[in-house]
Every structure is written in C-alpha cells, then in structure tokens.
PDB file of N, CA and C in Angstrom:
ATOM      1  N   MET K 712     -17.175  11.250 -12.074  1.00 83.00           N
ATOM      2  CA  MET K 712     -16.175  10.188 -12.195  1.00 83.00           C
ATOM      3  C   MET K 712     -14.792  10.792 -11.897  1.00 83.00           C
ATOM      4  N   LYS K 713     -14.005  10.061 -11.132  1.00 93.00           N
ATOM      5  CA  LYS K 713     -12.679  10.539 -10.755  1.00 93.00           C
ATOM      6  C   LYS K 713     -11.688  10.332 -11.908  1.00 93.00           C
ATOM      7  N   THR K 714     -10.695  11.208 -11.949  1.00 95.00           N
ATOM      8  CA  THR K 714      -9.656  11.132 -12.972  1.00 95.00           C
ATOM      9  C   THR K 714      -8.408  10.465 -12.396  1.00 95.00           C
ATOM     10  N   LEU K 715      -7.439  10.235 -13.274  1.00 95.00           N
ATOM     11  CA  LEU K 715      -6.154   9.679 -12.856  1.00 95.00           C
ATOM     12  C   LEU K 715      -5.532  10.547 -11.765  1.00 95.00           C
ATOM     13  N   ASN K 716      -5.549  11.863 -11.962  1.00 95.00           N
ATOM     14  CA  ASN K 716      -4.967  12.773 -10.974  1.00 95.00           C
ATOM     15  C   ASN K 716      -5.676  12.686  -9.627  1.00 95.00           C
ATOM     16  N   ASP K 717      -6.997  12.510  -9.652  1.00 95.00           N
ATOM     17  CA  ASP K 717      -7.745  12.366  -8.401  1.00 95.00           C
ATOM     18  C   ASP K 717      -7.258  11.147  -7.626  1.00 95.00           C
ATOM     19  N   TYR K 718      -7.124  10.022  -8.324  1.00 95.00           N
ATOM     20  CA  TYR K 718      -6.677   8.795  -7.664  1.00 95.00           C
ATOM     21  C   TYR K 718      -5.211   8.881  -7.227  1.00 95.00           C
ATOM     22  N   MET K 719      -4.378   9.545  -8.011  1.00 96.00           N
ATOM     23  CA  MET K 719      -2.955   9.656  -7.658  1.00 96.00           C
ATOM     24  C   MET K 719      -2.758  10.496  -6.397  1.00 96.00           C
ATOM     25  N   LYS K 720      -3.669  11.420  -6.127  1.00 94.00           N
ATOM     26  CA  LYS K 720      -3.564  12.255  -4.932  1.00 94.00           C
ATOM     27  C   LYS K 720      -3.998  11.520  -3.667  1.00 94.00           C
ATOM     28  N   MET K 721      -4.710  10.408  -3.838  1.00 94.00           N
ATOM     29  CA  MET K 721      -5.199   9.672  -2.672  1.00 94.00           C
ATOM     30  C   MET K 721      -4.045   8.911  -2.003  1.00 94.00           C
ATOM     31  N   ALA K 722      -4.120   8.819  -0.694  1.00 92.00           N
ATOM     32  CA  ALA K 722      -3.053   8.193   0.099  1.00 92.00           C
ATOM     33  C   ALA K 722      -3.299   6.691   0.245  1.00 92.00           C
ATOM     34  N   TYR K 723      -2.923   5.956  -0.792  1.00 94.00           N
ATOM     35  CA  TYR K 723      -3.037   4.499  -0.728  1.00 94.00           C
ATOM     36  C   TYR K 723      -1.908   3.942   0.135  1.00 94.00           C
ATOM     37  N   ARG K 724      -2.244   2.976   1.000  1.00 93.00           N
ATOM     38  CA  ARG K 724      -1.252   2.351   1.867  1.00 93.00           C
ATOM     39  C   ARG K 724      -0.295   1.512   1.030  1.00 93.00           C
ATOM     40  N   MET K 725       0.984   1.699   1.297  1.00 94.00           N
ATOM     41  CA  MET K 725       2.035   0.998   0.570  1.00 94.00           C
ATOM     42  C   MET K 725       2.705   0.012   1.528  1.00 94.00           C
ATOM     43  N   GLU K 726       2.856  -1.234   1.094  1.00 95.00           N
ATOM     44  CA  GLU K 726       3.559  -2.230   1.906  1.00 95.00           C
ATOM     45  C   GLU K 726       4.907  -2.515   1.263  1.00 95.00           C
ATOM     46  N   ILE K 727       5.960  -2.435   2.064  1.00 96.00           N
ATOM     47  CA  ILE K 727       7.316  -2.679   1.587  1.00 96.00           C
ATOM     48  C   ILE K 727       7.875  -3.885   2.342  1.00 96.00           C
ATOM     49  N   VAL K 728       8.346  -4.884   1.591  1.00 95.00           N
ATOM     50  CA  VAL K 728       8.886  -6.104   2.179  1.00 95.00           C
ATOM     51  C   VAL K 728      10.254  -6.373   1.581  1.00 95.00           C
ATOM     52  N   GLU K 729      11.202  -6.685   2.435  1.00 95.00           N
ATOM     53  CA  GLU K 729      12.538  -7.025   1.951  1.00 95.00           C
ATOM     54  C   GLU K 729      12.506  -8.411   1.313  1.00 95.00           C
ATOM     55  N   ASP K 730      13.095  -8.535   0.138  1.00 93.00           N
ATOM     56  CA  ASP K 730      13.183  -9.819  -0.564  1.00 93.00           C
ATOM     57  C   ASP K 730      14.525 -10.454  -0.211  1.00 93.00           C
ATOM     58  N   LYS K 731      14.505 -11.349   0.762  1.00 92.00           N
ATOM     59  CA  LYS K 731      15.745 -11.942   1.264  1.00 92.00           C
ATOM     60  C   LYS K 731      16.365 -12.930   0.276  1.00 92.00           C
ATOM     61  N   GLU K 732      15.560 -13.520  -0.584  1.00 92.00           N
ATOM     62  CA  GLU K 732      16.081 -14.488  -1.557  1.00 92.00           C
ATOM     63  C   GLU K 732      16.755 -13.800  -2.743  1.00 92.00           C
ATOM     64  N   GLU K 733      16.069 -12.851  -3.347  1.00 91.00           N
ATOM     65  CA  GLU K 733      16.560 -12.190  -4.554  1.00 91.00           C
ATOM     66  C   GLU K 733      17.326 -10.905  -4.249  1.00 91.00           C
ATOM     67  N   GLY K 734      17.095 -10.355  -3.058  1.00 93.00           N
ATOM     68  CA  GLY K 734      17.666  -9.060  -2.713  1.00 93.00           C
ATOM     69  C   GLY K 734      16.725  -7.952  -3.120  1.00 93.00           C
ATOM     70  N   GLY K 735      16.890  -6.805  -2.528  1.00 94.00           N
ATOM     71  CA  GLY K 735      16.039  -5.666  -2.840  1.00 94.00           C
ATOM     72  C   GLY K 735      14.763  -5.683  -2.033  1.00 94.00           C
ATOM     73  N   TYR K 736      13.769  -4.956  -2.540  1.00 96.00           N
ATOM     74  CA  TYR K 736      12.510  -4.768  -1.819  1.00 96.00           C
ATOM     75  C   TYR K 736      11.334  -4.907  -2.775  1.00 96.00           C
ATOM     76  N   VAL K 737      10.244  -5.456  -2.259  1.00 97.00           N
ATOM     77  CA  VAL K 737       9.004  -5.615  -3.016  1.00 97.00           C
ATOM     78  C   VAL K 737       7.978  -4.667  -2.408  1.00 97.00           C
ATOM     79  N   VAL K 738       7.281  -3.938  -3.271  1.00 97.00           N
ATOM     80  CA  VAL K 738       6.273  -2.975  -2.816  1.00 97.00           C
ATOM     81  C   VAL K 738       4.927  -3.319  -3.447  1.00 97.00           C
ATOM     82  N   SER K 739       3.885  -3.256  -2.625  1.00 97.00           N
ATOM     83  CA  SER K 739       2.533  -3.482  -3.141  1.00 97.00           C
ATOM     84  C   SER K 739       1.570  -2.509  -2.487  1.00 97.00           C
ATOM     85  N   TYR K 740       0.417  -2.363  -3.128  1.00 96.00           N
ATOM     86  CA  TYR K 740      -0.675  -1.542  -2.605  1.00 96.00           C
ATOM     87  C   TYR K 740      -1.840  -2.489  -2.329  1.00 96.00           C
ATOM     88  N   PRO K 741      -2.140  -2.782  -1.059  1.00 94.00           N
ATOM     89  CA  PRO K 741      -3.221  -3.729  -0.752  1.00 94.00           C
ATOM     90  C   PRO K 741      -4.584  -3.330  -1.319  1.00 94.00           C
ATOM     91  N   ASP K 742      -4.845  -2.040  -1.459  1.00 94.00           N
ATOM     92  CA  ASP K 742      -6.140  -1.595  -1.982  1.00 94.00           C
ATOM     93  C   ASP K 742      -6.215  -1.625  -3.508  1.00 94.00           C
ATOM     94  N   LEU K 743      -5.088  -1.909  -4.173  1.00 96.00           N
ATOM     95  CA  LEU K 743      -5.048  -2.007  -5.632  1.00 96.00           C
ATOM     96  C   LEU K 743      -4.549  -3.410  -5.989  1.00 96.00           C
ATOM     97  N   PRO K 744      -5.443  -4.380  -6.054  1.00 95.00           N
ATOM     98  CA  PRO K 744      -5.052  -5.777  -6.254  1.00 95.00           C
ATOM     99  C   PRO K 744      -4.165  -5.985  -7.482  1.00 95.00           C
ATOM    100  N   GLY K 745      -3.021  -6.621  -7.251  1.00 95.00           N
ATOM    101  CA  GLY K 745      -2.107  -6.913  -8.354  1.00 95.00           C
ATOM    102  C   GLY K 745      -1.119  -5.800  -8.638  1.00 95.00           C
ATOM    103  N   CYS K 746      -1.219  -4.686  -7.949  1.00 97.00           N
ATOM    104  CA  CYS K 746      -0.282  -3.579  -8.152  1.00 97.00           C
ATOM    105  C   CYS K 746       0.942  -3.841  -7.276  1.00 97.00           C
ATOM    106  N   ILE K 747       1.999  -4.315  -7.910  1.00 97.00           N
ATOM    107  CA  ILE K 747       3.197  -4.732  -7.193  1.00 97.00           C
ATOM    108  C   ILE K 747       4.425  -4.419  -8.037  1.00 97.00           C
ATOM    109  N   THR K 748       5.517  -4.068  -7.379  1.00 97.00           N
ATOM    110  CA  THR K 748       6.766  -3.782  -8.074  1.00 97.00           C
ATOM    111  C   THR K 748       7.916  -4.036  -7.116  1.00 97.00           C
ATOM    112  N   CYS K 749       9.134  -3.766  -7.571  1.00 96.00           N
ATOM    113  CA  CYS K 749      10.296  -3.996  -6.716  1.00 96.00           C
ATOM    114  C   CYS K 749      11.397  -3.004  -7.061  1.00 96.00           C
ATOM    115  N   GLY K 750      12.439  -3.022  -6.247  1.00 96.00           N
ATOM    116  CA  GLY K 750      13.602  -2.176  -6.484  1.00 96.00           C
ATOM    117  C   GLY K 750      14.765  -2.663  -5.642  1.00 96.00           C
ATOM    118  N   GLU K 751      15.974  -2.310  -6.051  1.00 96.00           N
ATOM    119  CA  GLU K 751      17.160  -2.770  -5.326  1.00 96.00           C
ATOM    120  C   GLU K 751      17.327  -2.059  -3.989  1.00 96.00           C
ATOM    121  N   THR K 752      16.856  -0.821  -3.888  1.00 94.00           N
ATOM    122  CA  THR K 752      16.887  -0.079  -2.637  1.00 94.00           C
ATOM    123  C   THR K 752      15.460   0.327  -2.292  1.00 94.00           C
ATOM    124  N   ILE K 753      15.263   0.756  -1.055  1.00 94.00           N
ATOM    125  CA  ILE K 753      13.923   1.210  -0.662  1.00 94.00           C
ATOM    126  C   ILE K 753      13.515   2.412  -1.508  1.00 94.00           C
ATOM    127  N   GLU K 754      14.444   3.314  -1.732  1.00 94.00           N
ATOM    128  CA  GLU K 754      14.133   4.508  -2.515  1.00 94.00           C
ATOM    129  C   GLU K 754      13.715   4.138  -3.940  1.00 94.00           C
ATOM    130  N   ALA K 755      14.452   3.211  -4.545  1.00 95.00           N
ATOM    131  CA  ALA K 755      14.119   2.779  -5.906  1.00 95.00           C
ATOM    132  C   ALA K 755      12.780   2.054  -5.934  1.00 95.00           C
ATOM    133  N   ALA K 756      12.530   1.230  -4.924  1.00 96.00           N
ATOM    134  CA  ALA K 756      11.270   0.487  -4.857  1.00 96.00           C
ATOM    135  C   ALA K 756      10.086   1.446  -4.717  1.00 96.00           C
ATOM    136  N   VAL K 757      10.227   2.479  -3.893  1.00 96.00           N
ATOM    137  CA  VAL K 757       9.148   3.451  -3.710  1.00 96.00           C
ATOM    138  C   VAL K 757       8.918   4.251  -4.995  1.00 96.00           C
ATOM    139  N   ALA K 758       9.995   4.648  -5.664  1.00 96.00           N
ATOM    140  CA  ALA K 758       9.852   5.372  -6.938  1.00 96.00           C
ATOM    141  C   ALA K 758       9.156   4.492  -7.971  1.00 96.00           C
ATOM    142  N   ASN K 759       9.533   3.222  -8.026  1.00 97.00           N
ATOM    143  CA  ASN K 759       8.890   2.283  -8.949  1.00 97.00           C
ATOM    144  C   ASN K 759       7.424   2.082  -8.579  1.00 97.00           C
ATOM    145  N   ALA K 760       7.124   2.112  -7.278  1.00 97.00           N
ATOM    146  CA  ALA K 760       5.750   1.908  -6.820  1.00 97.00           C
ATOM    147  C   ALA K 760       4.836   3.033  -7.297  1.00 97.00           C
ATOM    148  N   VAL K 761       5.340   4.250  -7.306  1.00 97.00           N
ATOM    149  CA  VAL K 761       4.535   5.381  -7.794  1.00 97.00           C
ATOM    150  C   VAL K 761       4.212   5.181  -9.279  1.00 97.00           C
ATOM    151  N   ASP K 762       5.210   4.740 -10.047  1.00 97.00           N
ATOM    152  CA  ASP K 762       4.980   4.460 -11.476  1.00 97.00           C
ATOM    153  C   ASP K 762       3.998   3.310 -11.659  1.00 97.00           C
ATOM    154  N   ALA K 763       4.132   2.262 -10.838  1.00 97.00           N
ATOM    155  CA  ALA K 763       3.243   1.103 -10.932  1.00 97.00           C
ATOM    156  C   ALA K 763       1.809   1.496 -10.578  1.00 97.00           C
ATOM    157  N   LYS K 764       1.663   2.332  -9.547  1.00 97.00           N
ATOM    158  CA  LYS K 764       0.334   2.805  -9.139  1.00 97.00           C
ATOM    159  C   LYS K 764      -0.324   3.571 -10.291  1.00 97.00           C
ATOM    160  N   LYS K 765       0.438   4.434 -10.922  1.00 97.00           N
ATOM    161  CA  LYS K 765      -0.097   5.221 -12.047  1.00 97.00           C
ATOM    162  C   LYS K 765      -0.518   4.307 -13.190  1.00 97.00           C
ATOM    163  N   ALA K 766       0.331   3.357 -13.553  1.00 97.00           N
ATOM    164  CA  ALA K 766       0.016   2.435 -14.644  1.00 97.00           C
ATOM    165  C   ALA K 766      -1.198   1.577 -14.304  1.00 97.00           C
ATOM    166  N   TRP K 767      -1.293   1.137 -13.054  1.00 98.00           N
ATOM    167  CA  TRP K 767      -2.419   0.303 -12.624  1.00 98.00           C
ATOM    168  C   TRP K 767      -3.718   1.091 -12.737  1.00 98.00           C
ATOM    169  N   ILE K 768      -3.717   2.324 -12.245  1.00 97.00           N
ATOM    170  CA  ILE K 768      -4.930   3.147 -12.274  1.00 97.00           C
ATOM    171  C   ILE K 768      -5.315   3.495 -13.712  1.00 97.00           C
ATOM    172  N   GLU K 769      -4.321   3.820 -14.555  1.00 97.00           N
ATOM    173  CA  GLU K 769      -4.606   4.110 -15.972  1.00 97.00           C
ATOM    174  C   GLU K 769      -5.274   2.912 -16.635  1.00 97.00           C
ATOM    175  N   ALA K 770      -4.755   1.717 -16.399  1.00 97.00           N
ATOM    176  CA  ALA K 770      -5.324   0.505 -16.999  1.00 97.00           C
ATOM    177  C   ALA K 770      -6.734   0.251 -16.466  1.00 97.00           C
ATOM    178  N   ALA K 771      -6.931   0.454 -15.167  1.00 97.00           N
ATOM    179  CA  ALA K 771      -8.256   0.237 -14.580  1.00 97.00           C
ATOM    180  C   ALA K 771      -9.276   1.221 -15.147  1.00 97.00           C
ATOM    181  N   LEU K 772      -8.878   2.474 -15.317  1.00 96.00           N
ATOM    182  CA  LEU K 772      -9.785   3.458 -15.906  1.00 96.00           C
ATOM    183  C   LEU K 772     -10.120   3.103 -17.349  1.00 96.00           C
ATOM    184  N   GLU K 773      -9.106   2.684 -18.091  1.00 96.00           N
ATOM    185  CA  GLU K 773      -9.313   2.326 -19.493  1.00 96.00           C
ATOM    186  C   GLU K 773     -10.231   1.118 -19.637  1.00 96.00           C
ATOM    187  N   GLU K 774     -10.064   0.144 -18.749  1.00 95.00           N
ATOM    188  CA  GLU K 774     -10.870  -1.084 -18.818  1.00 95.00           C
ATOM    189  C   GLU K 774     -12.162  -0.982 -18.021  1.00 95.00           C
ATOM    190  N   GLU K 775     -12.406   0.201 -17.433  1.00 94.00           N
ATOM    191  CA  GLU K 775     -13.590   0.451 -16.614  1.00 94.00           C
ATOM    192  C   GLU K 775     -13.708  -0.524 -15.451  1.00 94.00           C
ATOM    193  N   ILE K 776     -12.576  -0.809 -14.818  1.00 93.00           N
ATOM    194  CA  ILE K 776     -12.531  -1.661 -13.637  1.00 93.00           C
ATOM    195  C   ILE K 776     -12.734  -0.768 -12.419  1.00 93.00           C
ATOM    196  N   GLU K 777     -13.513  -1.242 -11.467  1.00 93.00           N
ATOM    197  CA  GLU K 777     -13.774  -0.458 -10.263  1.00 93.00           C
ATOM    198  C   GLU K 777     -12.482  -0.231  -9.479  1.00 93.00           C
ATOM    199  N   ILE K 778     -12.245   0.998  -9.098  1.00 95.00           N
ATOM    200  CA  ILE K 778     -11.065   1.355  -8.313  1.00 95.00           C
ATOM    201  C   ILE K 778     -11.547   1.742  -6.922  1.00 95.00           C
ATOM    202  N   HIS K 779     -11.114   0.979  -5.938  1.00 92.00           N
ATOM    203  CA  HIS K 779     -11.512   1.266  -4.564  1.00 92.00           C
ATOM    204  C   HIS K 779     -10.681   2.408  -4.002  1.00 92.00           C
ATOM    205  N   GLU K 780     -11.319   3.243  -3.224  1.00 91.00           N
ATOM    206  CA  GLU K 780     -10.580   4.299  -2.551  1.00 91.00           C
ATOM    207  C   GLU K 780      -9.812   3.682  -1.391  1.00 91.00           C
ATOM    208  N   PRO K 781      -8.744   4.340  -0.956  1.00 90.00           N
ATOM    209  CA  PRO K 781      -7.933   3.755   0.116  1.00 90.00           C
ATOM    210  C   PRO K 781      -8.700   3.669   1.429  1.00 90.00           C
ATOM    211  N   ASP K 782      -8.347   2.651   2.220  1.00 81.00           N
ATOM    212  CA  ASP K 782      -8.920   2.533   3.556  1.00 81.00           C
ATOM    213  C   ASP K 782      -8.484   3.728   4.380  1.00 81.00           C
ATOM    214  N   ASN K 783      -9.391   4.256   5.151  1.00 68.00           N
ATOM    215  CA  ASN K 783      -9.058   5.379   6.023  1.00 68.00           C
ATOM    216  C   ASN K 783      -8.673   4.819   7.385  1.00 68.00           C
ATOM    217  N   LEU K 784      -7.376   4.745   7.655  1.00 58.00           N
ATOM    218  CA  LEU K 784      -6.885   4.166   8.891  1.00 58.00           C
ATOM    219  C   LEU K 784      -7.228   5.024  10.103  1.00 58.00           C
ATOM    220  N   GLU K 785      -7.473   6.312   9.905  1.00 61.00           N
ATOM    221  CA  GLU K 785      -7.792   7.197  11.019  1.00 61.00           C
ATOM    222  C   GLU K 785      -9.161   6.893  11.607  1.00 61.00           C
ATOM    223  N   GLU K 786     -10.065   6.337  10.826  1.00 60.00           N
ATOM    224  CA  GLU K 786     -11.388   6.000  11.330  1.00 60.00           C
ATOM    225  C   GLU K 786     -11.335   4.895  12.368  1.00 60.00           C
ATOM    226  N   ASP K 787     -10.309   4.074  12.337  1.00 58.00           N
ATOM    227  CA  ASP K 787     -10.209   2.930  13.231  1.00 58.00           C
ATOM    228  C   ASP K 787      -9.366   3.222  14.458  1.00 58.00           C
ATOM    229  N   SER K 788      -9.241   4.491  14.828  1.00 61.00           N
ATOM    230  CA  SER K 788      -8.446   4.802  16.009  1.00 61.00           C
ATOM    231  C   SER K 788      -9.255   4.491  17.257  1.00 61.00           C
ATOM    232  N   GLY K 789      -8.609   3.855  18.197  1.00 65.00           N
ATOM    233  CA  GLY K 789      -9.255   3.482  19.441  1.00 65.00           C
ATOM    234  C   GLY K 789      -8.325   2.605  20.241  1.00 65.00           C
ATOM    235  N   PRO K 790      -8.734   2.235  21.426  1.00 70.00           N
ATOM    236  CA  PRO K 790      -7.849   1.434  22.271  1.00 70.00           C
ATOM    237  C   PRO K 790      -7.607   0.053  21.667  1.00 70.00           C
ATOM    238  N   PHE K 791      -6.396  -0.410  21.910  1.00 66.00           N
ATOM    239  CA  PHE K 791      -6.008  -1.746  21.462  1.00 66.00           C
ATOM    240  C   PHE K 791      -5.328  -2.410  22.650  1.00 66.00           C
ATOM    241  N   LYS K 792      -5.924  -3.462  23.154  1.00 71.00           N
ATOM    242  CA  LYS K 792      -5.381  -4.125  24.340  1.00 71.00           C
ATOM    243  C   LYS K 792      -4.741  -5.442  23.922  1.00 71.00           C
ATOM    244  N   LEU K 793      -3.566  -5.673  24.489  1.00 69.00           N
ATOM    245  CA  LEU K 793      -2.823  -6.882  24.154  1.00 69.00           C
ATOM    246  C   LEU K 793      -2.116  -7.376  25.403  1.00 69.00           C
ATOM    247  N   ARG K 794      -2.292  -8.624  25.711  1.00 73.00           N
ATOM    248  CA  ARG K 794      -1.595  -9.209  26.857  1.00 73.00           C
ATOM    249  C   ARG K 794      -0.298  -9.825  26.351  1.00 73.00           C
ATOM    250  N   ILE K 795       0.776  -9.483  27.048  1.00 71.00           N
ATOM    251  CA  ILE K 795       2.090 -10.016  26.671  1.00 71.00           C
ATOM    252  C   ILE K 795       2.778 -10.561  27.916  1.00 71.00           C
ATOM    253  N   PRO K 796       3.725 -11.482  27.733  1.00 75.00           N
ATOM    254  CA  PRO K 796       4.423 -12.061  28.886  1.00 75.00           C
ATOM    255  C   PRO K 796       5.217 -10.993  29.639  1.00 75.00           C
ATOM    256  N   ARG K 797       5.407 -11.218  30.941  1.00 74.00           N
ATOM    257  CA  ARG K 797       6.154 -10.274  31.769  1.00 74.00           C
ATOM    258  C   ARG K 797       7.577 -10.071  31.243  1.00 74.00           C
ATOM    259  N   SER K 798       8.139 -11.081  30.623  1.00 74.00           N
ATOM    260  CA  SER K 798       9.517 -10.979  30.129  1.00 74.00           C
ATOM    261  C   SER K 798       9.673  -9.888  29.051  1.00 74.00           C
ATOM    262  N   LEU K 799       8.606  -9.565  28.347  1.00 71.00           N
ATOM    263  CA  LEU K 799       8.667  -8.533  27.319  1.00 71.00           C
ATOM    264  C   LEU K 799       8.534  -7.127  27.894  1.00 71.00           C
ATOM    265  N   HIS K 800       8.097  -7.011  29.151  1.00 61.00           N
ATOM    266  CA  HIS K 800       7.973  -5.698  29.776  1.00 61.00           C
ATOM    267  C   HIS K 800       9.330  -5.093  30.111  1.00 61.00           C
ATOM    268  N   ARG K 801      10.357  -5.918  30.246  1.00 58.00           N
ATOM    269  CA  ARG K 801      11.685  -5.432  30.638  1.00 58.00           C
ATOM    270  C   ARG K 801      12.394  -4.722  29.551  1.00 58.00           C
TER     271      ARG K 801
END
C-alpha cells in the first residue's frame, strides 16, 4: 500500500484557470476529484494546490478511498493531425 509520501512524489497534472469574475486563479487536479483551491497570484495558487493535494490524499487514505495514480501523458505521444484555415498559417 502506498503512503502519503509516495502519492505526493507522483506528478499529478495541475490545471490553473484565471478567475475573471472574482480575480486570482483556481487550481485543480483532474486525477483527484474535488481537489481544488485558489490564490490571488499564480504562485499563491500553486502553493495552495500543494497543500490541498496533501490534505486530499490524507483524507482519502484515512477514509480508504481509492486514489488513482496520475495519467502518464508520455504514453500518448504520437502524431496529431489538425486541419486549420489558410489564414492561420500566416
């Protein structure tokens, strides 16, 4: 069974979105459902996200909730073809 430290070392994908209504930034981890936080600056939001990730994993371990490992984006490397209008080539 993995420990908190094992999960904290894993590279979970972090999504950062600017909150245009309230100001600041919202950060979430798609592989950790419900793990979301915010901050007034990107730096603050990322620091808060690390704390939120730790708290989320601690709670999941305590409640024996399944914790998914992060998606490995490197496994999906390959060609990606996209047709775009000629006007975007300029």
